Amino acid sequence: MVDIGEPTVRRITWRLMPLLCLLYLVAYIDRQNVAFAKLQMVGDLGLSEAAYGLGSALFFLGYCLFEIPSNLVLERVGPRLWFARIIGAWGLVTLALGFAWTPTSFYILRFLLGVAEAGFFPGVLYLLTLWFPQKERAQAIGQFMIASALANAVGAAIGGLLLELDGVAGLRGWQWVFVATAVPALLLVPVVLTRLPRSPAEAPWLTDPQKEWLAATLAEEGTTREHANPLRALGDGRVILLCLAYLGLPLSAYGLSYWLPTIVRGFGVGNATNGLLNVIPWLGVAAALWWLPRRAASSDGFKRFIVGPALVGVVTLILAAALPSPALQFAALCIAAAAIFAGQPFFWVLPGRFLTGGAAAAGFAAINSVGNLGGFVAQSVVPKIHDATGSDLAPMFFLATMLGLSGGAIVLIERRIPR
């Protein structure tokens, strides 16, 4: 009998993942464009570094508050309609950010951007549990997360160039950063409505035997692990522990991506050069997210692929602050960026080992929402550390500490989760 598993997974990968990656790339650019807009916007709106950091961080507060409700709605109405709503809303809010006129309007719009985007990332993680067996899930998550690395690279390249449009059509450069990055999200709404299937059963590009194989495989993996009430997953001790353990991963990731353009500017480069230099770390992240899941596919245990990169990240963040020359500091930051992101696909396999269905939707959202409070903390605390020390690199010690705490917590928690 011919094994249809491998060609089925391959077909799903080629049909589904490019669209999901494109959506995440656009989402991440719209989330992180404030890092370059900041270089002009703080002066125009009369904000200090700390005040701007607070405004940027309000995204994560709105994101956190609406993650779980958004994912529960997605589980009921399906990804096609809900993802279209999400990207349309975040595109409109990003466009409005280009015309923020006061600090208060900036704060409100950043909060609304978090509300608009809430549910997208955990929604995709839940979606992947419906399309990929556990064995292939880490690679699928890694492929999806490559989009965040490419988004940082693309965002860095175009962010610096868009700032150079200062004065064109009467707009400041920071306004062009928001306006130009809002357009792709709005254009993708009809693409999602026409190209994203609600479930594998409705995918016209899967044959009936392929659909039957996938349904049988996923049912066999999940028969004993689903909470009857999705909200009961929120009280599961393992979910709570994973929430706490995840906190340091996005904290260090967002802290680094938010602050990196400021560090590079401190090396004495212009806006366009700053943008191009910021491409380099994220290409390294993309390479790590592509290579490590494939390296781990032949391994029996995932724990070292989560904790090992975290430890590398801790060491290189500390080195970035301690090394004497800008070139060595930048090299350490490039390695740190790759290490921070490389272990995350393996982390996101853990909830799927004991959650399925609506419980998985709620659990993924809870872990991601609490973890992304790390983004709020990072973008609030990092500028304050800078203001207190006068050093662009001193915040790296804080990021290293939080990343190390997450790595240690994962070591303790992973053994409590069934394989």
Coordinates of C-alpha atoms in Angstrom, one line a residue:
M1 CA 0.0 0.0 0.0
V2 CA 1.3 3.4 -1.0
D3 CA 2.0 5.8 2.0
I4 CA 0.0 9.0 1.3
G5 CA 1.1 10.8 4.5
E6 CA 4.3 12.4 3.1
P7 CA 2.7 13.7 -0.1
T8 CA -0.3 14.9 1.8
V9 CA 1.8 17.0 4.2
R10 CA 3.9 18.3 1.3
R11 CA 0.8 19.4 -0.6
I12 CA -0.6 21.1 2.5
T13 CA 2.7 22.9 3.1
W14 CA 2.9 24.3 -0.4
R15 CA -0.8 25.3 -0.6
L16 CA -1.3 26.7 2.9
M17 CA 2.0 28.0 4.3
P18 CA 2.9 30.6 1.7
L19 CA -0.4 32.5 2.4
L20 CA -0.1 32.2 6.2
C21 CA 3.6 33.4 6.0
L22 CA 2.7 36.4 3.8
L23 CA -0.1 37.4 6.3
Y24 CA 2.4 37.1 9.2
L25 CA 5.0 39.1 7.4
V26 CA 2.6 41.9 6.8
A27 CA 1.3 41.7 10.4
Y28 CA 4.8 41.8 11.9
I29 CA 5.8 44.8 9.7
D30 CA 2.7 46.7 10.8
R31 CA 3.5 45.8 14.4
Q32 CA 7.2 46.8 14.4
N33 CA 7.2 49.8 12.1
V34 CA 7.2 52.0 15.2
A35 CA 10.9 51.2 15.7
F36 CA 11.8 53.2 12.6
A37 CA 9.0 55.8 12.9
K38 CA 10.4 56.5 16.3
L39 CA 13.5 58.1 14.8
Q40 CA 11.4 61.1 13.7
M41 CA 8.1 60.7 15.5
V42 CA 9.4 61.4 19.0
G43 CA 10.5 64.9 18.0
D44 CA 7.3 65.7 16.1
L45 CA 5.0 64.6 18.9
G46 CA 7.2 65.9 21.7
L47 CA 7.7 62.5 23.3
S48 CA 10.6 61.3 25.4
E49 CA 12.1 57.8 24.7
A50 CA 10.2 56.4 27.7
A51 CA 6.9 58.0 26.7
Y52 CA 7.2 56.7 23.1
G53 CA 8.1 53.2 24.5
L54 CA 4.9 53.3 26.6
G55 CA 2.8 54.2 23.6
S56 CA 4.4 51.4 21.5
A57 CA 3.9 49.0 24.3
L58 CA 0.1 49.7 24.5
F59 CA -0.2 47.5 21.4
F60 CA 0.5 44.5 23.6
L61 CA -2.1 45.5 26.2
G62 CA -4.8 45.5 23.6
Y63 CA -3.4 42.3 22.1
C64 CA -3.4 40.5 25.4
L65 CA -6.9 41.5 26.5
F66 CA -8.5 40.3 23.3
E67 CA -6.4 37.2 22.4
I68 CA -8.6 34.6 24.1
P69 CA -12.0 36.0 22.9
S70 CA -10.7 36.3 19.4
N71 CA -9.4 32.8 19.2
L72 CA -12.7 31.3 20.5
V73 CA -14.6 33.2 17.8
L74 CA -12.1 31.9 15.2
E75 CA -12.7 28.4 16.4
R76 CA -16.5 28.9 15.8
V77 CA -16.6 30.9 12.6
G78 CA -13.5 29.6 10.9
P79 CA -10.2 31.1 9.9
R80 CA -11.3 32.5 6.5
L81 CA -13.8 35.1 7.8
W82 CA -11.9 35.9 11.0
F83 CA -8.5 36.3 9.5
A84 CA -10.0 38.6 6.9
R85 CA -11.5 40.7 9.7
I86 CA -8.3 40.8 11.5
I87 CA -6.1 41.9 8.7
G88 CA -8.6 44.5 7.4
A89 CA -8.9 46.0 10.9
W90 CA -5.1 46.2 11.5
G91 CA -4.6 47.7 8.0
L92 CA -7.0 50.5 8.8
V93 CA -5.5 51.3 12.2
T94 CA -2.0 51.3 10.7
L95 CA -3.2 53.8 8.1
A96 CA -4.6 56.0 10.9
L97 CA -1.3 55.9 12.8
G98 CA 0.2 57.8 9.9
F99 CA -1.9 60.7 10.9
A100 CA -1.6 60.6 14.7
W101 CA -1.5 64.2 15.7
T102 CA -0.9 64.1 19.5
P103 CA 0.7 61.7 22.0
T104 CA -2.9 60.7 23.1
S105 CA -3.9 59.7 19.6
F106 CA -0.7 57.7 19.2
Y107 CA -1.5 55.8 22.4
I108 CA -5.1 55.1 21.5
L109 CA -4.2 53.9 18.0
R110 CA -1.4 51.6 19.2
F111 CA -3.8 50.0 21.7
L112 CA -6.4 49.6 18.9
L113 CA -3.8 48.0 16.7
G114 CA -3.3 45.4 19.4
V115 CA -7.1 44.8 19.6
A116 CA -7.3 44.5 15.8
E117 CA -4.5 42.0 15.5
A118 CA -5.4 39.9 18.6
G119 CA -5.9 36.3 17.8
F120 CA -3.9 36.1 14.6
F121 CA -0.7 34.4 15.8
P122 CA -2.4 31.9 18.2
G123 CA -5.1 31.5 15.6
V124 CA -2.5 30.3 13.1
L125 CA -1.0 28.0 15.8
Y126 CA -4.4 26.5 16.4
L127 CA -5.0 26.2 12.6
L128 CA -1.8 24.2 12.2
T129 CA -3.1 21.7 14.7
L130 CA -5.9 21.0 12.3
W131 CA -3.7 20.6 9.3
F132 CA -0.4 19.0 10.5
P133 CA 0.3 15.9 12.6
Q134 CA 2.5 16.5 15.7
K135 CA 5.6 15.0 13.9
E136 CA 5.5 17.7 11.3
R137 CA 4.2 20.6 13.4
A138 CA 7.5 22.0 14.6
Q139 CA 8.7 22.4 11.0
A140 CA 5.4 24.1 10.0
I141 CA 5.6 26.5 12.9
G142 CA 9.2 27.2 12.0
Q143 CA 8.3 28.0 8.4
F144 CA 5.5 30.3 9.6
M145 CA 7.8 32.1 12.0
I146 CA 10.4 32.7 9.3
A147 CA 7.9 35.3 8.1
S148 CA 8.5 37.3 11.3
A149 CA 12.3 37.3 10.6
L150 CA 11.7 38.3 7.0
A151 CA 9.3 41.0 8.2
N152 CA 12.0 42.5 10.4
A153 CA 14.4 42.3 7.5
V154 CA 12.0 43.9 5.0
G155 CA 10.7 46.3 7.5
A156 CA 14.2 47.4 8.3
A157 CA 15.1 47.9 4.7
I158 CA 12.0 49.8 3.7
G159 CA 11.7 51.6 7.1
G160 CA 15.0 53.5 6.6
L161 CA 14.1 54.2 2.9
L162 CA 10.6 55.5 3.8
L163 CA 12.1 57.9 6.2
E164 CA 14.0 59.4 3.3
L165 CA 10.6 60.3 1.7
D166 CA 10.3 63.1 4.3
G167 CA 8.4 66.0 2.7
V168 CA 7.0 64.1 -0.3
A169 CA 3.3 64.9 -0.8
G170 CA 3.5 67.0 2.4
L171 CA 4.0 64.0 4.6
R172 CA 6.8 63.4 7.1
G173 CA 9.0 60.3 6.7
W174 CA 7.5 58.6 9.8
Q175 CA 4.0 59.1 8.2
W176 CA 5.1 57.4 5.1
V177 CA 6.3 54.5 7.2
F178 CA 2.8 53.9 8.5
V179 CA 0.9 54.7 5.3
A180 CA 3.0 52.5 3.0
T181 CA 3.0 49.5 5.3
A182 CA -0.8 49.6 5.8
V183 CA -1.6 49.1 2.1
P184 CA -0.5 45.4 1.8
A185 CA -2.8 44.4 4.7
L186 CA -5.8 46.0 3.0
L187 CA -5.0 44.3 -0.3
L188 CA -4.8 40.9 1.3
V189 CA -8.4 40.9 2.6
P190 CA -10.0 39.6 -0.6
V191 CA -7.1 37.1 -1.1
V192 CA -7.9 35.5 2.3
L193 CA -11.6 35.4 1.6
T194 CA -11.0 33.5 -1.7
R195 CA -8.0 31.3 -1.0
L196 CA -8.0 30.1 2.6
P197 CA -10.1 27.0 3.3
R198 CA -12.1 26.7 6.5
S199 CA -10.8 23.2 7.2
P200 CA -9.0 20.3 5.5
A201 CA -12.4 18.8 4.6
E202 CA -13.2 21.9 2.5
A203 CA -9.8 22.0 0.7
P204 CA -10.4 21.5 -3.0
W205 CA -6.7 20.6 -3.5
L206 CA -6.7 17.5 -1.2
T207 CA -8.1 14.2 -2.5
D208 CA -10.6 12.3 -0.5
P209 CA -8.0 9.7 0.6
Q210 CA -5.7 12.5 1.8
K211 CA -8.5 14.1 3.8
E212 CA -9.3 10.7 5.3
W213 CA -5.7 10.0 6.2
L214 CA -5.3 13.4 7.9
A215 CA -8.5 13.1 9.8
A216 CA -7.6 9.7 11.1
T217 CA -4.1 10.7 12.0
L218 CA -5.2 13.8 14.0
A219 CA -8.0 11.9 15.7
E220 CA -5.6 9.2 16.8
E221 CA -3.3 11.8 18.3
G222 CA -6.0 13.7 20.1
T223 CA -8.5 11.3 21.4
T224 CA -7.7 11.5 25.1
R225 CA -6.4 15.1 25.5
E226 CA -9.3 17.5 24.9
H227 CA -11.0 19.5 27.6
A228 CA -14.8 19.3 27.2
N229 CA -15.1 23.0 27.9
P230 CA -12.5 25.1 26.1
L231 CA -12.3 27.6 28.9
R232 CA -11.3 24.9 31.4
A233 CA -8.0 24.7 29.5
L234 CA -7.2 28.1 31.1
G235 CA -7.2 26.5 34.5
D236 CA -4.9 23.6 33.5
G237 CA -1.8 23.9 35.6
R238 CA 0.4 23.1 32.6
V239 CA -1.1 25.9 30.6
I240 CA -0.5 28.3 33.4
L241 CA 3.1 27.2 33.7
L242 CA 3.7 27.5 30.0
C243 CA 2.3 31.1 30.1
L244 CA 4.9 32.0 32.7
A245 CA 7.7 30.1 30.9
Y246 CA 7.0 31.8 27.6
L247 CA 7.1 35.3 29.0
G248 CA 10.9 35.8 28.5
L249 CA 10.9 34.7 24.9
P250 CA 8.8 37.5 23.3
L251 CA 10.2 39.9 25.9
S252 CA 13.7 39.5 24.6
A253 CA 12.6 39.2 21.0
Y254 CA 10.5 42.4 21.0
G255 CA 13.0 44.2 23.2
L256 CA 15.8 43.5 20.7
S257 CA 13.8 44.2 17.5
Y258 CA 12.3 47.4 19.0
W259 CA 15.7 48.8 20.2
L260 CA 18.0 47.5 17.5
P261 CA 17.6 50.5 15.1
T262 CA 18.4 52.8 18.0
I263 CA 21.6 50.8 18.8
V264 CA 22.7 50.8 15.2
R265 CA 22.0 54.6 14.9
G266 CA 24.4 55.0 17.8
F267 CA 27.2 53.5 15.6
G268 CA 27.0 56.8 13.6
V269 CA 25.1 55.7 10.4
G270 CA 22.3 57.3 8.5
N271 CA 18.7 56.2 8.1
A272 CA 19.1 54.2 4.9
T273 CA 22.3 52.5 6.1
N274 CA 20.6 51.8 9.4
G275 CA 17.8 50.0 7.6
L276 CA 20.1 47.9 5.5
L277 CA 22.3 46.9 8.5
N278 CA 19.1 45.8 10.3
V279 CA 18.4 43.4 7.6
I280 CA 21.4 41.2 8.5
P281 CA 20.2 39.9 12.0
W282 CA 16.8 38.9 10.6
L283 CA 18.3 36.9 7.7
G284 CA 20.2 35.0 10.4
V285 CA 16.9 34.4 12.3
A286 CA 15.2 33.1 9.1
A287 CA 18.1 30.7 8.5
A288 CA 17.9 29.4 12.1
L289 CA 14.2 28.9 11.9
W290 CA 14.6 27.0 8.7
W291 CA 17.5 24.8 9.7
L292 CA 16.9 23.9 13.4
P293 CA 13.5 22.2 13.0
R294 CA 14.9 20.1 10.2
R295 CA 17.9 19.2 12.4
A296 CA 15.5 18.3 15.2
A297 CA 13.3 16.1 13.0
S298 CA 15.7 13.2 13.5
S299 CA 15.9 13.7 17.3
D300 CA 13.8 12.1 20.0
G301 CA 13.6 15.1 22.3
F302 CA 12.7 18.7 21.7
K303 CA 13.7 20.2 25.1
R304 CA 17.4 20.9 24.2
F305 CA 16.2 22.6 21.0
I306 CA 14.2 25.1 23.2
V307 CA 16.7 25.6 26.0
G308 CA 20.0 25.5 24.0
P309 CA 19.2 28.5 21.8
A310 CA 17.9 30.4 24.9
L311 CA 21.3 29.9 26.6
V312 CA 23.1 31.1 23.5
G313 CA 20.9 34.1 23.4
V314 CA 21.7 34.9 27.0
V315 CA 25.5 34.8 26.4
T316 CA 25.4 36.8 23.2
L317 CA 23.2 39.5 24.7
I318 CA 25.6 40.0 27.5
L319 CA 28.6 40.0 25.1
A320 CA 26.8 42.7 23.0
A321 CA 26.9 45.0 26.0
A322 CA 30.4 44.1 27.1
L323 CA 32.4 43.9 23.8
P324 CA 34.5 47.0 23.0
S325 CA 33.8 47.7 19.3
P326 CA 30.6 48.4 17.3
A327 CA 31.4 45.6 14.8
L328 CA 31.7 42.9 17.6
Q329 CA 28.6 44.3 19.3
F330 CA 26.6 44.0 16.1
A331 CA 27.9 40.5 15.5
A332 CA 26.8 39.4 19.0
L333 CA 23.4 41.0 18.4
C334 CA 23.0 39.1 15.2
I335 CA 23.7 35.8 16.9
A336 CA 21.4 36.7 19.8
A337 CA 18.5 37.5 17.5
A338 CA 18.8 34.1 15.8
A339 CA 19.1 32.3 19.1
I340 CA 16.0 34.0 20.7
F341 CA 13.7 33.0 17.8
A342 CA 15.2 29.5 16.9
G343 CA 13.7 27.6 19.9
Q344 CA 10.2 29.0 19.7
P345 CA 8.8 26.5 17.1
F346 CA 9.6 23.7 19.5
F347 CA 8.0 25.5 22.4
W348 CA 4.8 25.8 20.5
V349 CA 4.6 22.1 20.0
L350 CA 4.3 21.6 23.7
P351 CA 0.6 22.8 24.2
G352 CA -0.5 20.6 21.3
R353 CA 0.7 17.5 23.2
F354 CA -2.2 17.8 25.6
L355 CA -4.7 20.2 24.1
T356 CA -7.0 19.8 21.0
G357 CA -10.0 21.5 19.5
G358 CA -11.5 24.5 21.3
A359 CA -9.2 23.8 24.3
A360 CA -6.2 24.2 22.0
A361 CA -7.6 27.5 20.6
A362 CA -8.1 28.8 24.2
G363 CA -4.7 27.5 25.4
F364 CA -2.7 28.8 22.6
A365 CA -4.3 32.2 23.0
A366 CA -3.8 32.3 26.8
I367 CA -0.1 31.4 26.5
N368 CA 0.5 33.9 23.7
S369 CA -1.4 36.7 25.4
V370 CA 0.4 36.4 28.7
G371 CA 3.7 35.8 26.9
N372 CA 3.2 38.9 24.8
L373 CA 2.9 41.0 27.9
G374 CA 6.7 40.6 27.6
G375 CA 6.4 42.9 24.6
F376 CA 4.7 45.5 26.8
V377 CA 7.3 45.1 29.5
A378 CA 10.2 45.3 27.0
Q379 CA 9.0 48.4 25.1
S380 CA 8.3 50.1 28.4
V381 CA 11.4 49.1 30.4
V382 CA 14.1 49.2 27.7
P383 CA 13.7 53.0 27.1
K384 CA 13.7 53.6 30.9
I385 CA 16.9 51.6 31.3
H386 CA 18.4 53.7 28.5
D387 CA 17.2 57.0 30.0
A388 CA 18.6 55.9 33.4
T389 CA 22.0 54.7 32.2
G390 CA 22.6 56.8 29.0
S391 CA 23.7 53.6 27.3
D392 CA 22.0 52.1 24.2
L393 CA 23.4 48.6 25.1
A394 CA 22.7 48.5 28.9
P395 CA 19.1 47.1 28.3
M396 CA 20.7 43.9 26.8
F397 CA 21.5 42.8 30.4
F398 CA 17.8 43.0 31.3
L399 CA 16.8 41.0 28.1
A400 CA 19.4 38.4 28.9
T401 CA 18.1 37.9 32.4
M402 CA 14.5 37.4 31.3
L403 CA 15.5 35.0 28.5
G404 CA 17.6 33.0 31.0
L405 CA 14.7 32.7 33.4
S406 CA 12.4 31.4 30.6
G407 CA 15.0 28.8 29.6
G408 CA 15.2 27.5 33.2
A409 CA 11.4 27.4 33.6
I410 CA 11.0 25.3 30.4
V411 CA 13.5 22.7 31.7
L412 CA 11.3 22.2 34.7
I413 CA 7.9 22.3 32.9
E414 CA 8.6 20.1 29.9
R415 CA 8.9 16.9 31.9
R416 CA 5.2 17.4 33.1
I417 CA 3.8 17.4 29.6
P418 CA 3.0 14.0 27.9
R419 CA 4.9 13.0 24.8

